mmCIF file with all atom_site columns, C-alpha atoms in Angstrom:
data_model
loop_
_atom_site.group_PDB
_atom_site.id
_atom_site.type_symbol
_atom_site.label_atom_id
_atom_site.label_alt_id
_atom_site.label_comp_id
_atom_site.label_asym_id
_atom_site.label_entity_id
_atom_site.label_seq_id
_atom_site.pdbx_PDB_ins_code
_atom_site.Cartn_x
_atom_site.Cartn_y
_atom_site.Cartn_z
_atom_site.occupancy
_atom_site.B_iso_or_equiv
_atom_site.pdbx_formal_charge
_atom_site.auth_seq_id
_atom_site.auth_comp_id
_atom_site.auth_asym_id
_atom_site.auth_atom_id
_atom_site.pdbx_PDB_model_num
ATOM 1   C CA . MET A 1 1   ? 115.561 87.410  118.762 1.00 0.00 ? 1   MET A CA 1
ATOM 2   C CA . PRO A 1 2   ? 118.296 88.427  121.221 1.00 0.00 ? 2   PRO A CA 1
ATOM 3   C CA . TYR A 1 3   ? 117.949 91.840  122.826 1.00 0.00 ? 3   TYR A CA 1
ATOM 4   C CA . ASP A 1 4   ? 119.558 94.065  125.428 1.00 0.00 ? 4   ASP A CA 1
ATOM 5   C CA . LEU A 1 5   ? 117.225 96.164  127.605 1.00 0.00 ? 5   LEU A CA 1
ATOM 6   C CA . LEU A 1 6   ? 119.061 99.137  129.051 1.00 0.00 ? 6   LEU A CA 1
ATOM 7   C CA . GLY A 1 7   ? 118.002 101.788 131.535 1.00 0.00 ? 7   GLY A CA 1
ATOM 8   C CA . PRO A 1 8   ? 119.302 105.349 131.832 1.00 0.00 ? 8   PRO A CA 1
ATOM 9   C CA . THR A 1 9   ? 122.286 104.331 133.992 1.00 0.00 ? 9   THR A CA 1
ATOM 10  C CA . GLN A 1 10  ? 123.230 101.149 132.134 1.00 0.00 ? 10  GLN A CA 1
ATOM 11  C CA . SER A 1 11  ? 124.271 102.364 128.671 1.00 0.00 ? 11  SER A CA 1
ATOM 12  C CA . ASN A 1 12  ? 127.909 101.474 129.293 1.00 0.00 ? 12  ASN A CA 1
ATOM 13  C CA . GLN A 1 13  ? 127.100 97.894  130.329 1.00 0.00 ? 13  GLN A CA 1
ATOM 14  C CA . PHE A 1 14  ? 126.685 96.259  126.930 1.00 0.00 ? 14  PHE A CA 1
ATOM 15  C CA . LEU A 1 15  ? 128.772 95.584  123.857 1.00 0.00 ? 15  LEU A CA 1
ATOM 16  C CA . LEU A 1 16  ? 127.635 97.400  120.753 1.00 0.00 ? 16  LEU A CA 1
ATOM 17  C CA . ALA A 1 17  ? 129.151 94.659  118.607 1.00 0.00 ? 17  ALA A CA 1
ATOM 18  C CA . ASN A 1 18  ? 126.830 91.998  120.056 1.00 0.00 ? 18  ASN A CA 1
ATOM 19  C CA . ASP A 1 19  ? 124.288 90.950  117.438 1.00 0.00 ? 19  ASP A CA 1
ATOM 20  C CA . SER A 1 20  ? 121.131 91.940  119.285 1.00 0.00 ? 20  SER A CA 1
ATOM 21  C CA . VAL A 1 21  ? 118.384 94.531  119.363 1.00 0.00 ? 21  VAL A CA 1
ATOM 22  C CA . LYS A 1 22  ? 119.253 97.337  121.759 1.00 0.00 ? 22  LYS A CA 1
ATOM 23  C CA . ILE A 1 23  ? 116.277 98.799  123.637 1.00 0.00 ? 23  ILE A CA 1
ATOM 24  C CA . LEU A 1 24  ? 117.129 101.962 125.514 1.00 0.00 ? 24  LEU A CA 1
ATOM 25  C CA . SER A 1 25  ? 115.751 105.334 126.462 1.00 0.00 ? 25  SER A CA 1
ATOM 26  C CA . MET A 1 26  ? 116.471 108.452 124.448 1.00 0.00 ? 26  MET A CA 1
ATOM 27  C CA . HIS A 1 27  ? 118.450 109.754 127.412 1.00 0.00 ? 27  HIS A CA 1
ATOM 28  C CA . SER A 1 28  ? 120.637 106.628 127.410 1.00 0.00 ? 28  SER A CA 1
ATOM 29  C CA . SER A 1 29  ? 121.367 106.891 123.699 1.00 0.00 ? 29  SER A CA 1
ATOM 30  C CA . LYS A 1 30  ? 123.465 110.061 123.937 1.00 0.00 ? 30  LYS A CA 1
ATOM 31  C CA . GLY A 1 31  ? 126.957 109.426 122.564 1.00 0.00 ? 31  GLY A CA 1
ATOM 32  C CA . LEU A 1 32  ? 126.055 106.079 120.982 1.00 0.00 ? 32  LEU A CA 1
ATOM 33  C CA . GLU A 1 33  ? 125.590 105.257 117.292 1.00 0.00 ? 33  GLU A CA 1
ATOM 34  C CA . PHE A 1 34  ? 123.627 102.488 115.599 1.00 0.00 ? 34  PHE A CA 1
ATOM 35  C CA . PRO A 1 35  ? 123.170 101.471 111.961 1.00 0.00 ? 35  PRO A CA 1
ATOM 36  C CA . VAL A 1 36  ? 119.373 101.466 112.340 1.00 0.00 ? 36  VAL A CA 1
ATOM 37  C CA . VAL A 1 37  ? 117.232 103.366 114.850 1.00 0.00 ? 37  VAL A CA 1
ATOM 38  C CA . PHE A 1 38  ? 113.478 102.999 115.446 1.00 0.00 ? 38  PHE A CA 1
ATOM 39  C CA . LEU A 1 39  ? 111.643 105.793 117.266 1.00 0.00 ? 39  LEU A CA 1
ATOM 40  C CA . PRO A 1 40  ? 108.063 104.673 117.924 1.00 0.00 ? 40  PRO A CA 1
ATOM 41  C CA . CYS A 1 41  ? 105.124 106.740 119.185 1.00 0.00 ? 41  CYS A CA 1
ATOM 42  C CA . LEU A 1 42  ? 106.362 110.214 118.262 1.00 0.00 ? 42  LEU A CA 1
ATOM 43  C CA . ASP A 1 43  ? 102.818 111.407 118.908 1.00 0.00 ? 43  ASP A CA 1
ATOM 44  C CA . SER A 1 44  ? 103.543 111.049 122.641 1.00 0.00 ? 44  SER A CA 1
ATOM 45  C CA . MET A 1 45  ? 106.064 113.901 122.382 1.00 0.00 ? 45  MET A CA 1
ATOM 46  C CA . PRO A 1 46  ? 106.309 116.420 123.834 1.00 0.00 ? 46  PRO A CA 1
ATOM 47  C CA . ALA A 1 47  ? 105.177 114.973 127.136 1.00 0.00 ? 47  ALA A CA 1
ATOM 48  C CA . PRO A 1 48  ? 102.642 117.259 128.856 1.00 0.00 ? 48  PRO A CA 1
ATOM 49  C CA . SER A 1 49  ? 104.933 117.759 131.854 1.00 0.00 ? 49  SER A CA 1
ATOM 50  C CA . GLN A 1 50  ? 108.001 118.610 129.753 1.00 0.00 ? 50  GLN A CA 1
ATOM 51  C CA . GLU A 1 51  ? 109.121 121.778 127.994 1.00 0.00 ? 51  GLU A CA 1
ATOM 52  C CA . VAL A 1 52  ? 108.835 121.619 124.213 1.00 0.00 ? 52  VAL A CA 1
ATOM 53  C CA . ALA A 1 53  ? 112.416 122.879 123.714 1.00 0.00 ? 53  ALA A CA 1
ATOM 54  C CA . ALA A 1 54  ? 113.883 120.242 126.049 1.00 0.00 ? 54  ALA A CA 1
ATOM 55  C CA . GLU A 1 55  ? 111.892 117.464 124.383 1.00 0.00 ? 55  GLU A CA 1
ATOM 56  C CA . ALA A 1 56  ? 112.974 118.724 120.939 1.00 0.00 ? 56  ALA A CA 1
ATOM 57  C CA . LYS A 1 57  ? 116.628 118.481 121.983 1.00 0.00 ? 57  LYS A CA 1
ATOM 58  C CA . LEU A 1 58  ? 116.043 114.967 123.303 1.00 0.00 ? 58  LEU A CA 1
ATOM 59  C CA . LEU A 1 59  ? 114.361 113.915 120.058 1.00 0.00 ? 59  LEU A CA 1
ATOM 60  C CA . TYR A 1 60  ? 117.269 115.399 118.082 1.00 0.00 ? 60  TYR A CA 1
ATOM 61  C CA . VAL A 1 61  ? 119.732 113.318 120.129 1.00 0.00 ? 61  VAL A CA 1
ATOM 62  C CA . ALA A 1 62  ? 117.712 110.165 119.473 1.00 0.00 ? 62  ALA A CA 1
ATOM 63  C CA . MET A 1 63  ? 117.345 110.870 115.739 1.00 0.00 ? 63  MET A CA 1
ATOM 64  C CA . THR A 1 64  ? 121.047 111.507 115.258 1.00 0.00 ? 64  THR A CA 1
ATOM 65  C CA . ARG A 1 65  ? 121.990 108.100 116.705 1.00 0.00 ? 65  ARG A CA 1
ATOM 66  C CA . ALA A 1 66  ? 121.085 106.539 113.337 1.00 0.00 ? 66  ALA A CA 1
ATOM 67  C CA . MET A 1 67  ? 124.056 106.051 111.030 1.00 0.00 ? 67  MET A CA 1
ATOM 68  C CA . GLU A 1 68  ? 122.250 104.482 108.054 1.00 0.00 ? 68  GLU A CA 1
ATOM 69  C CA . ARG A 1 69  ? 118.481 104.334 108.591 1.00 0.00 ? 69  ARG A CA 1
ATOM 70  C CA . LEU A 1 70  ? 116.020 106.128 110.846 1.00 0.00 ? 70  LEU A CA 1
ATOM 71  C CA . HIS A 1 71  ? 112.454 104.833 111.232 1.00 0.00 ? 71  HIS A CA 1
ATOM 72  C CA . MET A 1 72  ? 109.885 106.940 113.078 1.00 0.00 ? 72  MET A CA 1
ATOM 73  C CA . THR A 1 73  ? 106.256 106.043 113.759 1.00 0.00 ? 73  THR A CA 1
ATOM 74  C CA . HIS A 1 74  ? 103.195 107.818 115.095 1.00 0.00 ? 74  HIS A CA 1
ATOM 75  C CA . HIS A 1 75  ? 99.523  106.991 115.503 1.00 0.00 ? 75  HIS A CA 1
ATOM 76  C CA . ALA A 1 76  ? 98.161  110.485 116.088 1.00 0.00 ? 76  ALA A CA 1
ATOM 77  C CA . ARG A 1 77  ? 99.094  114.098 115.540 1.00 0.00 ? 77  ARG A CA 1
ATOM 78  C CA . SER A 1 78  ? 101.277 116.121 117.885 1.00 0.00 ? 78  SER A CA 1
ATOM 79  C CA . VAL A 1 79  ? 103.450 119.214 117.728 1.00 0.00 ? 79  VAL A CA 1
ATOM 80  C CA . PHE A 1 80  ? 106.496 117.131 116.788 1.00 0.00 ? 80  PHE A CA 1
ATOM 81  C CA . VAL A 1 81  ? 104.664 114.917 114.307 1.00 0.00 ? 81  VAL A CA 1
ATOM 82  C CA . ASP A 1 82  ? 103.333 118.000 112.498 1.00 0.00 ? 82  ASP A CA 1
ATOM 83  C CA . ARG A 1 83  ? 106.763 119.667 112.463 1.00 0.00 ? 83  ARG A CA 1
ATOM 84  C CA . LEU A 1 84  ? 108.523 116.534 111.178 1.00 0.00 ? 84  LEU A CA 1
ATOM 85  C CA . ARG A 1 85  ? 105.901 115.911 108.491 1.00 0.00 ? 85  ARG A CA 1
ATOM 86  C CA . ALA A 1 86  ? 106.219 119.524 107.318 1.00 0.00 ? 86  ALA A CA 1
ATOM 87  C CA . ALA A 1 87  ? 110.036 119.364 107.313 1.00 0.00 ? 87  ALA A CA 1
ATOM 88  C CA . LEU A 1 88  ? 109.974 116.139 105.298 1.00 0.00 ? 88  LEU A CA 1
ATOM 89  C CA . GLY A 1 89  ? 107.291 117.379 102.926 1.00 0.00 ? 89  GLY A CA 1
ATOM 90  C CA . VAL A 1 90  ? 105.039 114.436 103.771 1.00 0.00 ? 90  VAL A CA 1
ATOM 91  C CA . GLY A 1 91  ? 101.573 114.889 102.350 1.00 0.00 ? 91  GLY A CA 1
ATOM 92  C CA . THR A 1 92  ? 102.498 117.716 99.991  1.00 0.00 ? 92  THR A CA 1
ATOM 93  C CA . ALA A 1 93  ? 101.880 117.597 96.237  1.00 0.00 ? 93  ALA A CA 1
ATOM 94  C CA . ALA A 1 94  ? 105.587 117.842 95.420  1.00 0.00 ? 94  ALA A CA 1
ATOM 95  C CA . ARG A 1 95  ? 106.452 114.930 97.699  1.00 0.00 ? 95  ARG A CA 1
ATOM 96  C CA . SER A 1 96  ? 103.688 112.652 96.442  1.00 0.00 ? 96  SER A CA 1
ATOM 97  C CA . GLY A 1 97  ? 104.765 113.045 92.838  1.00 0.00 ? 97  GLY A CA 1
ATOM 98  C CA . SER A 1 98  ? 101.792 115.003 91.531  1.00 0.00 ? 98  SER A CA 1
ATOM 99  C CA . ALA A 1 99  ? 102.375 118.220 89.717  1.00 0.00 ? 99  ALA A CA 1
ATOM 100 C CA . PRO A 1 100 ? 101.271 121.484 91.330  1.00 0.00 ? 100 PRO A CA 1
ATOM 101 C CA . ALA A 1 101 ? 98.154  123.033 89.779  1.00 0.00 ? 101 ALA A CA 1
#
């Protein structure tokens, strides 16, 4: 599968129209748009050395790069995972289709 691996200073050095997977940092994604975006390992956010507000802004930038589909994964709990699950209603009775008691 063809791919382009891009660092923080290289985001302007590839063609978006090329049929390939684009792998780039959240910082590099600012201003770009993609039909599908995958954000793996959300449980690693916020990084211990980073401010929660700054990391939240960075995550927002990354999430809003998706034009059609956004896929996010996590393997453990974190501040952001808990907030996103609550915002999406994941794990609640209403979301799972069962009627409230």
